[in-house]
Amino acid sequence: MPNTPERPRRIRVQRNGPLLVEGPVEVVGEDGEVTVSNRSTVAVCTCRRSQTLPWCDTSHRCRDRHRAGPA
């Protein structure tokens, strides 16, 4: 799915969260496997904790709470 100069992909970066990418998208993994989503926006995991890579499953949220310690 090539981008066009008329409308480049928009990617929103979130601190301690996934990359939000306007779709549709193709993600090429390290092994060359291509994963496709036709959704209007997808969350791409950047912490590598997700069980549904390359898509974010919010696993980063649980880890961040544990690091914060007891309230």
Coordinates of N, CA, C and O in Angstrom, one line a residue:
M1 N 0.8 -1.2 0.0 CA 0.0 0.0 0.0 C 0.9 1.2 0.0 O 1.3 1.7 1.1
P2 N 1.2 1.7 -1.1 CA 2.1 2.9 -1.2 C 1.5 4.1 -0.7 O 0.3 4.4 -0.9
N3 N 2.3 5.0 -0.1 CA 1.8 6.3 0.3 C 1.9 7.2 -1.0 O 2.6 6.9 -1.9
T4 N 1.1 8.2 -1.0 CA 1.1 9.1 -2.1 C 1.5 10.5 -1.6 O 1.3 10.8 -0.4
P5 N 2.2 11.3 -2.4 CA 2.6 12.6 -2.0 C 1.4 13.5 -1.6 O 1.6 14.4 -0.8
E6 N 0.2 13.2 -2.2 CA -0.9 14.0 -1.9 C -1.4 13.8 -0.4 O -1.9 14.7 0.2
R7 N -1.2 12.6 0.1 CA -1.6 12.3 1.5 C -0.7 11.4 2.1 O -0.9 10.1 2.1
P8 N 0.3 11.9 2.8 CA 1.3 10.9 3.5 C 0.6 10.4 4.7 O -0.4 10.9 5.3
R9 N 1.1 9.2 5.2 CA 0.6 8.6 6.4 C 0.9 9.5 7.6 O 1.9 10.1 7.7
R10 N -0.1 9.6 8.5 CA 0.1 10.3 9.8 C 0.4 9.3 10.9 O -0.3 8.3 11.0
I11 N 1.5 9.5 11.6 CA 1.9 8.7 12.8 C 1.9 9.6 14.0 O 2.6 10.6 14.0
R12 N 1.2 9.2 15.0 CA 1.2 9.9 16.3 C 2.0 9.1 17.3 O 1.8 8.0 17.5
V13 N 3.0 9.8 17.9 CA 3.9 9.2 18.9 C 3.3 9.5 20.3 O 3.0 10.7 20.6
Q14 N 3.2 8.5 21.1 CA 2.8 8.7 22.5 C 3.8 8.2 23.5 O 4.4 7.1 23.3
R15 N 4.1 9.0 24.5 CA 5.1 8.7 25.5 C 4.6 7.4 26.2 O 3.5 7.3 26.6
N16 N 5.5 6.4 26.3 CA 5.2 5.2 27.0 C 4.0 4.4 26.4 O 3.2 3.8 27.1
G17 N 3.8 4.6 25.1 CA 2.6 4.0 24.5 C 2.9 3.6 23.0 O 4.1 3.7 22.6
P18 N 2.0 3.1 22.3 CA 2.2 2.7 20.9 C 2.2 3.8 20.0 O 1.9 5.0 20.3
L19 N 2.7 3.5 18.7 CA 2.6 4.5 17.6 C 1.1 4.3 17.1 O 0.7 3.2 16.8
L20 N 0.4 5.4 16.9 CA -0.9 5.4 16.3 C -0.7 5.8 14.8 O -0.3 6.9 14.5
V21 N -1.1 4.9 13.9 CA -0.8 5.1 12.5 C -2.1 5.1 11.8 O -3.0 4.2 12.0
E22 N -2.4 6.1 10.9 CA -3.6 6.1 10.1 C -3.5 5.0 9.1 O -2.4 4.8 8.4
G23 N -4.5 4.2 9.0 CA -4.5 3.1 8.1 C -5.1 3.4 6.7 O -5.5 4.5 6.5
P24 N -5.2 2.4 5.9 CA -4.7 1.1 6.1 C -3.2 1.0 6.1 O -2.5 1.9 5.5
V25 N -2.7 -0.1 6.7 CA -1.2 -0.2 6.8 C -0.8 -1.6 6.5 O -1.5 -2.6 6.7
E26 N 0.5 -1.7 6.2 CA 1.2 -3.0 6.1 C 2.4 -2.8 7.0 O 3.2 -1.9 6.9
V27 N 2.6 -3.8 7.9 CA 3.8 -3.8 8.8 C 4.7 -5.0 8.4 O 4.2 -6.1 8.3
V28 N 5.9 -4.7 8.1 CA 6.9 -5.8 7.7 C 7.7 -6.1 9.0 O 8.5 -5.2 9.4
G29 N 7.7 -7.3 9.5 CA 8.4 -7.7 10.6 C 9.9 -8.0 10.3 O 10.3 -8.0 9.1
E30 N 10.7 -8.2 11.4 CA 12.1 -8.5 11.2 C 12.3 -9.7 10.3 O 13.3 -9.8 9.6
D31 N 11.4 -10.7 10.4 CA 11.5 -11.9 9.6 C 11.0 -11.8 8.2 O 10.9 -12.7 7.4
G32 N 10.5 -10.6 7.8 CA 9.9 -10.3 6.5 C 8.4 -10.6 6.4 O 7.8 -10.4 5.4
E33 N 7.8 -11.1 7.5 CA 6.4 -11.4 7.5 C 5.6 -10.1 7.4 O 5.9 -9.1 8.1
V34 N 4.6 -10.0 6.5 CA 3.8 -8.8 6.3 C 2.5 -9.0 7.0 O 1.8 -10.0 6.8
T35 N 2.1 -8.0 7.9 CA 0.8 -8.0 8.5 C 0.1 -6.8 8.1 O 0.6 -5.7 8.0
V36 N -1.2 -7.0 7.7 CA -2.0 -6.0 7.1 C -3.2 -5.6 8.0 O -3.8 -6.5 8.6
S37 N -3.5 -4.4 8.0 CA -4.7 -3.9 8.7 C -5.4 -2.9 7.8 O -4.7 -1.9 7.4
N38 N -6.7 -3.0 7.6 CA -7.5 -2.0 6.9 C -8.2 -1.0 7.8 O -9.1 -0.3 7.3
R39 N -8.0 -1.0 9.1 CA -8.6 -0.1 10.0 C -8.2 1.3 9.7 O -7.2 1.6 9.2
S40 N -9.0 2.3 10.2 CA -8.7 3.7 9.9 C -7.5 4.1 10.8 O -6.8 5.0 10.3
T41 N -7.3 3.6 11.9 CA -6.2 3.9 12.8 C -5.8 2.6 13.5 O -6.6 1.8 14.0
V42 N -4.5 2.3 13.5 CA -4.0 1.1 14.2 C -2.9 1.6 15.3 O -2.3 2.6 15.1
A43 N -2.8 0.8 16.3 CA -1.8 1.0 17.4 C -0.7 0.0 17.2 O -0.9 -1.2 17.3
V44 N 0.5 0.4 16.9 CA 1.7 -0.4 16.6 C 2.5 -0.5 17.9 O 2.9 0.6 18.4
C45 N 2.7 -1.7 18.5 CA 3.4 -1.8 19.7 C 4.9 -1.4 19.6 O 5.5 -1.7 18.6
T46 N 5.4 -0.6 20.6 CA 6.8 -0.2 20.6 C 7.5 -0.8 21.8 O 8.7 -0.8 21.8
C47 N 6.8 -1.4 22.8 CA 7.4 -1.9 24.0 C 7.8 -3.4 23.8 O 8.5 -4.0 24.6
R48 N 7.2 -4.1 22.8 CA 7.4 -5.5 22.5 C 6.9 -6.4 23.6 O 7.3 -7.6 23.6
R49 N 6.0 -6.0 24.4 CA 5.3 -6.8 25.4 C 4.0 -7.4 24.9 O 3.4 -8.3 25.6
S50 N 3.5 -6.9 23.8 CA 2.2 -7.3 23.3 C 2.2 -8.8 22.9 O 3.2 -9.3 22.4
Q51 N 1.1 -9.4 23.2 CA 0.9 -10.8 22.7 C 0.3 -10.9 21.3 O 0.2 -11.9 20.8
T52 N 0.0 -9.7 20.7 CA -0.5 -9.6 19.4 C 0.3 -8.8 18.4 O -0.2 -8.1 17.6
L53 N 1.7 -8.9 18.6 CA 2.6 -8.2 17.8 C 2.3 -8.3 16.3 O 1.9 -9.4 15.9
P54 N 2.3 -7.3 15.5 CA 2.9 -6.0 15.8 C 1.9 -5.0 16.4 O 2.2 -3.9 16.7
W55 N 0.7 -5.5 16.7 CA -0.4 -4.6 17.2 C -0.3 -4.5 18.7 O 0.0 -5.4 19.4
C56 N -0.6 -3.3 19.3 CA -0.6 -3.1 20.7 C -1.8 -3.7 21.3 O -2.9 -3.6 20.9
D57 N -1.6 -4.4 22.5 CA -2.7 -5.0 23.3 C -2.8 -4.3 24.6 O -3.4 -4.9 25.5
T58 N -2.1 -3.2 24.8 CA -2.0 -2.4 26.1 C -1.2 -3.1 27.2 O -1.4 -2.7 28.3
S59 N -0.4 -4.1 26.9 CA 0.4 -4.7 27.9 C 1.4 -3.7 28.6 O 1.7 -3.9 29.7
H60 N 1.7 -2.6 27.9 CA 2.6 -1.6 28.5 C 2.0 -1.0 29.7 O 2.7 -0.6 30.6
R61 N 0.7 -0.9 29.8 CA 0.0 -0.3 30.9 C 0.2 -1.1 32.2 O 0.5 -0.5 33.2
C62 N 0.1 -2.4 32.2 CA 0.3 -3.2 33.4 C 1.7 -3.1 33.9 O 1.9 -2.9 35.1
R63 N 2.6 -3.1 33.0 CA 4.1 -3.0 33.4 C 4.4 -1.6 34.0 O 5.1 -1.6 35.0
D64 N 3.8 -0.6 33.5 CA 4.0 0.8 34.0 C 3.5 0.9 35.4 O 4.1 1.5 36.3
R65 N 2.3 0.3 35.7 CA 1.7 0.3 37.0 C 2.6 -0.4 38.0 O 2.8 0.1 39.2
H66 N 3.2 -1.5 37.7 CA 4.1 -2.3 38.6 C 5.3 -1.5 38.9 O 5.8 -1.6 40.0
R67 N 5.9 -0.8 37.9 CA 7.1 0.0 38.1 C 6.8 1.2 39.1 O 7.7 1.6 39.8
A68 N 5.6 1.7 39.1 CA 5.3 2.8 39.9 C 5.3 2.5 41.4 O 5.5 3.3 42.2
G69 N 5.1 1.2 41.7 CA 5.1 0.8 43.1 C 3.8 1.0 43.8 O 2.8 1.5 43.2
P70 N 3.7 0.6 45.1 CA 2.4 0.8 45.8 C 2.1 2.2 46.0 O 3.0 3.1 46.2
A71 N 0.8 2.5 46.1 CA 0.3 3.9 46.3 C 0.4 4.3 47.7 O 0.2 3.6 48.6

